[in-house]
Amino acid sequence: KAVSLFFVIDPNIPLGVKGDPTRFRQILLNLLGNAVKFTEKGEVGLSIDRIKPAEEKAGEQEAICLRFNVSDTGIGIPESRLNYIFEPFMQGDKSVAREYGGTGLGLAISKSYVEIMGGKIWVESTVGKGSNFIFEVPFPVDRKLTEKANKERSKTLPFTKNQSVVLIDKDTRRDLLAY
Ligand code: ADP
């Protein structure tokens, strides 16, 4: 497919947060899988932003809220369908279901998981232009893990400060501009 894939992760996100990796991977795979499936050209991306400053209360764990946005430049979803798309067995119109197949369960499962994690999920879409599936979930920060991961990361960075770099690839450029 002539579709490029990009990931942009807010550098202010601590590297160690506590969550359920298996369920989390399922949500992301479902949304990214759909984005690729319903996009013939352009790009599919995942951006992750920290949307609230860390809240620290005495005796409580530090927590952050992350917003995930899976975007695509695909077929989009008609407005009349947007309210139903997260219900089990709901698919786009019949012609979409015939052409692309699928079970109609992925989004319903993802929504349940996000809500069990204490978050919310929604979609913004324009037919013919693309879709954004956005979800927000709170995470407790794991300080020890963050420190360890920071140390590991500093070992693997390809260059130090004050070095000039020429970037040819537009997706890599976008990733690095975040830093
Ligand atoms: P399915 O297995 O049918 O893809 P989902 O629950 O994952 O089940 O999605 C339900 C319906 O939502 C899909 O059939 C499709 O019509 C629509 N949909 C989901 N993601 C997208 C997307 N990124 N672009 C366009 N339509 C989408």
PDB file of C-alpha atoms and ligand atoms in Angstrom:
ATOM      1  CA  LYS A   1       0.000   0.000   0.000  1.00  0.00           C
ATOM      2  CA  ALA A   2       1.193   3.549  -0.717  1.00  0.00           C
ATOM      3  CA  VAL A   3       0.657   4.500   2.899  1.00  0.00           C
ATOM      4  CA  SER A   4       3.366   5.827   5.204  1.00  0.00           C
ATOM      5  CA  LEU A   5       3.340   5.300   8.926  1.00  0.00           C
ATOM      6  CA  PHE A   6       4.505   7.780  11.559  1.00  0.00           C
ATOM      7  CA  PHE A   7       4.777   7.875  15.318  1.00  0.00           C
ATOM      8  CA  VAL A   8       5.221  11.034  17.370  1.00  0.00           C
ATOM      9  CA  ILE A   9       5.626  10.677  21.121  1.00  0.00           C
ATOM     10  CA  ASP A  10       5.682  13.755  23.371  1.00  0.00           C
ATOM     11  CA  PRO A  11       9.165  13.789  24.960  1.00  0.00           C
ATOM     12  CA  ASN A  12       7.651  15.006  28.250  1.00  0.00           C
ATOM     13  CA  ILE A  13       6.058  11.626  28.845  1.00  0.00           C
ATOM     14  CA  PRO A  14       7.919   9.682  31.554  1.00  0.00           C
ATOM     15  CA  LEU A  15       9.301   6.454  30.113  1.00  0.00           C
ATOM     16  CA  GLY A  16       7.904   4.325  32.920  1.00  0.00           C
ATOM     17  CA  VAL A  17       4.137   4.231  33.390  1.00  0.00           C
ATOM     18  CA  LYS A  18       2.036   1.419  34.839  1.00  0.00           C
ATOM     19  CA  GLY A  19      -0.698  -0.181  32.791  1.00  0.00           C
ATOM     20  CA  ASP A  20      -1.872  -3.384  31.172  1.00  0.00           C
ATOM     21  CA  PRO A  21       0.464  -3.899  28.208  1.00  0.00           C
ATOM     22  CA  THR A  22      -1.494  -6.779  26.668  1.00  0.00           C
ATOM     23  CA  ARG A  23      -4.834  -4.949  26.544  1.00  0.00           C
ATOM     24  CA  PHE A  24      -3.107  -1.764  25.559  1.00  0.00           C
ATOM     25  CA  ARG A  25      -1.402  -3.426  22.626  1.00  0.00           C
ATOM     26  CA  GLN A  26      -4.789  -4.808  21.558  1.00  0.00           C
ATOM     27  CA  ILE A  27      -6.356  -1.336  21.498  1.00  0.00           C
ATOM     28  CA  LEU A  28      -3.498   0.159  19.492  1.00  0.00           C
ATOM     29  CA  LEU A  29      -3.319  -2.780  17.084  1.00  0.00           C
ATOM     30  CA  ASN A  30      -7.042  -2.578  16.481  1.00  0.00           C
ATOM     31  CA  LEU A  31      -7.050   1.164  15.781  1.00  0.00           C
ATOM     32  CA  LEU A  32      -3.860   1.121  13.690  1.00  0.00           C
ATOM     33  CA  GLY A  33      -5.026  -2.008  11.848  1.00  0.00           C
ATOM     34  CA  ASN A  34      -8.325  -0.304  10.960  1.00  0.00           C
ATOM     35  CA  ALA A  35      -6.497   2.867   9.895  1.00  0.00           C
ATOM     36  CA  VAL A  36      -4.291   0.918   7.471  1.00  0.00           C
ATOM     37  CA  LYS A  37      -7.221  -1.196   6.277  1.00  0.00           C
ATOM     38  CA  PHE A  38      -9.409   1.803   5.402  1.00  0.00           C
ATOM     39  CA  THR A  39      -6.652   3.948   3.854  1.00  0.00           C
ATOM     40  CA  GLU A  40      -5.484   3.538   0.261  1.00  0.00           C
ATOM     41  CA  LYS A  41      -3.063   6.442   0.070  1.00  0.00           C
ATOM     42  CA  GLY A  42      -1.486   9.036   2.315  1.00  0.00           C
ATOM     43  CA  GLU A  43      -0.505   8.364   5.889  1.00  0.00           C
ATOM     44  CA  VAL A  44      -1.445   6.627   9.081  1.00  0.00           C
ATOM     45  CA  GLY A  45      -0.028   7.934  12.319  1.00  0.00           C
ATOM     46  CA  LEU A  46       0.022   7.607  16.056  1.00  0.00           C
ATOM     47  CA  SER A  47       0.747  10.582  18.260  1.00  0.00           C
ATOM     48  CA  ILE A  48       0.884  10.430  22.025  1.00  0.00           C
ATOM     49  CA  ASP A  49       0.651  13.596  24.130  1.00  0.00           C
ATOM     50  CA  ARG A  50       0.677  14.297  27.806  1.00  0.00           C
ATOM     51  CA  ILE A  51      -2.456  16.347  28.427  1.00  0.00           C
ATOM     52  CA  LYS A  52      -2.298  17.190  32.113  1.00  0.00           C
ATOM     53  CA  PRO A  53       0.566  18.244  34.332  1.00  0.00           C
ATOM     54  CA  ALA A  54       1.549  15.597  36.837  1.00  0.00           C
ATOM     55  CA  GLU A  55      -0.741  15.641  39.820  1.00  0.00           C
ATOM     56  CA  GLU A  56       1.091  14.950  43.022  1.00  0.00           C
ATOM     57  CA  LYS A  57      -0.848  14.608  46.220  1.00  0.00           C
ATOM     58  CA  ALA A  58       0.750  13.768  49.537  1.00  0.00           C
ATOM     59  CA  GLY A  59       0.929  10.021  49.951  1.00  0.00           C
ATOM     60  CA  GLU A  60      -0.499   9.366  46.499  1.00  0.00           C
ATOM     61  CA  GLN A  61       1.245   8.157  43.423  1.00  0.00           C
ATOM     62  CA  GLU A  62       2.105  10.581  40.640  1.00  0.00           C
ATOM     63  CA  ALA A  63      -0.342  10.145  37.762  1.00  0.00           C
ATOM     64  CA  ILE A  64      -0.451  11.483  34.227  1.00  0.00           C
ATOM     65  CA  CYS A  65      -3.078  11.470  31.533  1.00  0.00           C
ATOM     66  CA  LEU A  66      -2.058  10.520  28.004  1.00  0.00           C
ATOM     67  CA  ARG A  67      -3.935  11.254  24.801  1.00  0.00           C
ATOM     68  CA  PHE A  68      -3.447   8.832  21.907  1.00  0.00           C
ATOM     69  CA  ASN A  69      -4.485   9.904  18.427  1.00  0.00           C
ATOM     70  CA  VAL A  70      -4.562   7.330  15.630  1.00  0.00           C
ATOM     71  CA  SER A  71      -5.018   9.316  12.435  1.00  0.00           C
ATOM     72  CA  ASP A  72      -5.471   8.286   8.828  1.00  0.00           C
ATOM     73  CA  THR A  73      -6.160   9.832   5.438  1.00  0.00           C
ATOM     74  CA  GLY A  74      -8.583   7.067   4.433  1.00  0.00           C
ATOM     75  CA  ILE A  75     -12.234   6.725   3.414  1.00  0.00           C
ATOM     76  CA  GLY A  76     -13.634   8.368   6.561  1.00  0.00           C
ATOM     77  CA  ILE A  77     -16.935   7.604   8.303  1.00  0.00           C
ATOM     78  CA  PRO A  78     -20.292   9.244   7.473  1.00  0.00           C
ATOM     79  CA  GLU A  79     -21.636  11.500  10.206  1.00  0.00           C
ATOM     80  CA  SER A  80     -24.796   9.408  10.554  1.00  0.00           C
ATOM     81  CA  ARG A  81     -22.615   6.420  11.549  1.00  0.00           C
ATOM     82  CA  LEU A  82     -20.302   8.109  14.019  1.00  0.00           C
ATOM     83  CA  ASN A  83     -22.572   7.496  17.008  1.00  0.00           C
ATOM     84  CA  TYR A  84     -22.877   3.760  16.340  1.00  0.00           C
ATOM     85  CA  ILE A  85     -19.371   2.868  15.306  1.00  0.00           C
ATOM     86  CA  PHE A  86     -18.328   1.694  18.807  1.00  0.00           C
ATOM     87  CA  GLU A  87     -21.332  -0.608  19.221  1.00  0.00           C
ATOM     88  CA  PRO A  88     -20.764  -4.362  18.764  1.00  0.00           C
ATOM     89  CA  PHE A  89     -21.344  -5.649  15.215  1.00  0.00           C
ATOM     90  CA  MET A  90     -21.729  -2.164  13.785  1.00  0.00           C
ATOM     91  CA  GLN A  91     -19.833  -1.606  10.589  1.00  0.00           C
ATOM     92  CA  GLY A  92     -19.820   1.181   8.016  1.00  0.00           C
ATOM     93  CA  ASP A  93     -22.544   1.025   5.389  1.00  0.00           C
ATOM     94  CA  LYS A  94     -23.146  -2.357   3.735  1.00  0.00           C
ATOM     95  CA  SER A  95     -20.920  -1.623   0.752  1.00  0.00           C
ATOM     96  CA  VAL A  96     -17.994  -0.827   3.091  1.00  0.00           C
ATOM     97  CA  ALA A  97     -18.578  -4.055   5.045  1.00  0.00           C
ATOM     98  CA  ARG A  98     -18.688  -6.046   1.784  1.00  0.00           C
ATOM     99  CA  GLU A  99     -15.530  -4.516   0.395  1.00  0.00           C
ATOM    100  CA  TYR A 100     -13.381  -4.569   3.546  1.00  0.00           C
ATOM    101  CA  GLY A 101     -14.823  -7.430   5.612  1.00  0.00           C
ATOM    102  CA  GLY A 102     -14.229  -7.594   9.368  1.00  0.00           C
ATOM    103  CA  THR A 103     -16.177  -8.583  12.458  1.00  0.00           C
ATOM    104  CA  GLY A 104     -17.516  -5.265  13.707  1.00  0.00           C
ATOM    105  CA  LEU A 105     -16.124  -6.089  17.161  1.00  0.00           C
ATOM    106  CA  GLY A 106     -12.724  -4.386  17.300  1.00  0.00           C
ATOM    107  CA  LEU A 107     -13.959  -0.925  18.245  1.00  0.00           C
ATOM    108  CA  ALA A 108     -16.470  -2.252  20.784  1.00  0.00           C
ATOM    109  CA  ILE A 109     -13.693  -4.209  22.521  1.00  0.00           C
ATOM    110  CA  SER A 110     -11.318  -1.235  22.404  1.00  0.00           C
ATOM    111  CA  LYS A 111     -13.973   1.032  23.921  1.00  0.00           C
ATOM    112  CA  SER A 112     -14.608  -1.427  26.775  1.00  0.00           C
ATOM    113  CA  TYR A 113     -10.894  -1.665  27.536  1.00  0.00           C
ATOM    114  CA  VAL A 114     -10.397   2.101  27.487  1.00  0.00           C
ATOM    115  CA  GLU A 115     -13.351   2.588  29.836  1.00  0.00           C
ATOM    116  CA  ILE A 116     -12.168  -0.147  32.218  1.00  0.00           C
ATOM    117  CA  MET A 117      -8.826   1.708  32.316  1.00  0.00           C
ATOM    118  CA  GLY A 118     -10.744   4.804  33.452  1.00  0.00           C
ATOM    119  CA  GLY A 119     -10.501   6.614  30.117  1.00  0.00           C
ATOM    120  CA  LYS A 120     -12.661   7.659  27.175  1.00  0.00           C
ATOM    121  CA  ILE A 121     -12.519   7.174  23.407  1.00  0.00           C
ATOM    122  CA  TRP A 122     -14.103   9.037  20.508  1.00  0.00           C
ATOM    123  CA  VAL A 123     -13.783   9.558  16.771  1.00  0.00           C
ATOM    124  CA  GLU A 124     -13.622  12.609  14.525  1.00  0.00           C
ATOM    125  CA  SER A 125     -13.953  11.925  10.815  1.00  0.00           C
ATOM    126  CA  THR A 126     -14.705  13.435   7.416  1.00  0.00           C
ATOM    127  CA  VAL A 127     -15.816  11.228   4.527  1.00  0.00           C
ATOM    128  CA  GLY A 128     -13.099  11.077   1.862  1.00  0.00           C
ATOM    129  CA  LYS A 129     -10.558  12.876   4.042  1.00  0.00           C
ATOM    130  CA  GLY A 130      -9.826  10.542   6.935  1.00  0.00           C
ATOM    131  CA  SER A 131     -10.415   9.756  10.588  1.00  0.00           C
ATOM    132  CA  ASN A 132      -8.927  10.428  14.002  1.00  0.00           C
ATOM    133  CA  PHE A 133      -9.568   7.876  16.735  1.00  0.00           C
ATOM    134  CA  ILE A 134      -8.644   9.552  19.996  1.00  0.00           C
ATOM    135  CA  PHE A 135      -8.488   8.076  23.463  1.00  0.00           C
ATOM    136  CA  GLU A 136      -7.335   9.376  26.819  1.00  0.00           C
ATOM    137  CA  VAL A 137      -6.213   7.181  29.690  1.00  0.00           C
ATOM    138  CA  PRO A 138      -4.707   8.031  33.100  1.00  0.00           C
ATOM    139  CA  PHE A 139      -1.514   6.232  34.131  1.00  0.00           C
ATOM    140  CA  PRO A 140       0.371   6.049  37.422  1.00  0.00           C
ATOM    141  CA  VAL A 141       4.036   6.980  36.885  1.00  0.00           C
ATOM    142  CA  ASP A 142       6.685   4.473  37.890  1.00  0.00           C
ATOM    143  CA  ARG A 143       9.634   6.621  38.969  1.00  0.00           C
ATOM    144  CA  LYS A 144      12.138   3.807  39.361  1.00  0.00           C
ATOM    145  CA  LEU A 145      11.337   2.413  35.936  1.00  0.00           C
ATOM    146  CA  THR A 146      11.518   5.917  34.443  1.00  0.00           C
ATOM    147  CA  GLU A 147      14.993   6.516  35.886  1.00  0.00           C
ATOM    148  CA  LYS A 148      16.207   3.176  34.609  1.00  0.00           C
ATOM    149  CA  ALA A 149      14.732   3.777  31.139  1.00  0.00           C
ATOM    150  CA  ASN A 150      16.236   7.303  30.996  1.00  0.00           C
ATOM    151  CA  LYS A 151      19.674   5.854  31.689  1.00  0.00           C
ATOM    152  CA  GLU A 152      19.207   3.192  29.028  1.00  0.00           C
ATOM    153  CA  ARG A 153      18.022   5.754  26.508  1.00  0.00           C
ATOM    154  CA  SER A 154      20.930   8.132  27.047  1.00  0.00           C
ATOM    155  CA  LYS A 155      23.258   5.262  26.160  1.00  0.00           C
ATOM    156  CA  THR A 156      21.554   4.642  22.834  1.00  0.00           C
ATOM    157  CA  LEU A 157      21.084   8.236  21.576  1.00  0.00           C
ATOM    158  CA  PRO A 158      22.906   8.478  18.246  1.00  0.00           C
ATOM    159  CA  PHE A 159      24.268  12.005  18.806  1.00  0.00           C
ATOM    160  CA  THR A 160      24.934  14.542  21.518  1.00  0.00           C
ATOM    161  CA  LYS A 161      23.770  18.170  21.824  1.00  0.00           C
ATOM    162  CA  ASN A 162      25.126  20.904  19.507  1.00  0.00           C
ATOM    163  CA  GLN A 163      25.592  18.644  16.538  1.00  0.00           C
ATOM    164  CA  SER A 164      24.117  19.497  13.133  1.00  0.00           C
ATOM    165  CA  VAL A 165      22.034  16.851  11.420  1.00  0.00           C
ATOM    166  CA  VAL A 166      20.642  16.666   7.894  1.00  0.00           C
ATOM    167  CA  LEU A 167      17.322  14.824   7.661  1.00  0.00           C
ATOM    168  CA  ILE A 168      16.038  13.616   4.333  1.00  0.00           C
ATOM    169  CA  ASP A 169      13.035  11.551   5.403  1.00  0.00           C
ATOM    170  CA  LYS A 170       9.923  13.560   6.298  1.00  0.00           C
ATOM    171  CA  ASP A 171       8.573  11.084   8.839  1.00  0.00           C
ATOM    172  CA  THR A 172      11.857  10.874  10.736  1.00  0.00           C
ATOM    173  CA  ARG A 173      12.015  14.674  10.666  1.00  0.00           C
ATOM    174  CA  ARG A 174       8.625  14.900  12.323  1.00  0.00           C
ATOM    175  CA  ASP A 175       9.647  12.443  15.032  1.00  0.00           C
ATOM    176  CA  LEU A 176      12.853  14.284  15.850  1.00  0.00           C
ATOM    177  CA  LEU A 177      11.277  17.749  15.848  1.00  0.00           C
ATOM    178  CA  ALA A 178       9.336  16.656  18.906  1.00  0.00           C
ATOM    179  CA  TYR A 179      12.626  16.508  20.838  1.00  0.00           C
TER     180      TYR A 179
HETATM  181  P1  ADP B   1     -14.339  -4.320  11.719  1.00  0.00           P
HETATM  182  O1  ADP B   1     -13.774  -5.664  12.085  1.00  0.00           O
HETATM  183  O2  ADP B   1     -15.589  -4.391  10.910  1.00  0.00           O
HETATM  184  O3  ADP B   1     -13.313  -3.384  11.146  1.00  0.00           O
HETATM  185  P2  ADP B   1     -14.451  -2.482  13.970  1.00  0.00           P
HETATM  186  O4  ADP B   1     -15.278  -2.492  15.217  1.00  0.00           O
HETATM  187  O5  ADP B   1     -12.963  -2.421  14.158  1.00  0.00           O
HETATM  188  O6  ADP B   1     -14.854  -3.739  13.137  1.00  0.00           O
HETATM  189  O7  ADP B   1     -14.918  -1.262  13.073  1.00  0.00           O
HETATM  190  C1  ADP B   1     -16.307  -1.049  12.856  1.00  0.00           C
HETATM  191  C2  ADP B   1     -16.529  -0.239  11.605  1.00  0.00           C
HETATM  192  O8  ADP B   1     -16.039   1.091  11.794  1.00  0.00           O
HETATM  193  C3  ADP B   1     -15.773  -0.747  10.379  1.00  0.00           C
HETATM  194  O9  ADP B   1     -16.498  -1.769   9.728  1.00  0.00           O
HETATM  195  C4  ADP B   1     -15.677   0.506   9.523  1.00  0.00           C
HETATM  196  O10 ADP B   1     -16.884   0.716   8.813  1.00  0.00           O
HETATM  197  C5  ADP B   1     -15.567   1.608  10.563  1.00  0.00           C
HETATM  198  N1  ADP B   1     -14.163   2.045  10.764  1.00  0.00           N
HETATM  199  C6  ADP B   1     -13.344   1.704  11.806  1.00  0.00           C
HETATM  200  N2  ADP B   1     -12.135   2.302  11.695  1.00  0.00           N
HETATM  201  C7  ADP B   1     -12.197   3.051  10.559  1.00  0.00           C
HETATM  202  C8  ADP B   1     -11.271   3.927   9.894  1.00  0.00           C
HETATM  203  N3  ADP B   1     -10.036   4.151  10.384  1.00  0.00           N
HETATM  204  N4  ADP B   1     -11.691   4.547   8.750  1.00  0.00           N
HETATM  205  C9  ADP B   1     -12.928   4.320   8.253  1.00  0.00           C
HETATM  206  N5  ADP B   1     -13.847   3.516   8.839  1.00  0.00           N
HETATM  207  C10 ADP B   1     -13.496   2.890   9.965  1.00  0.00           C
END
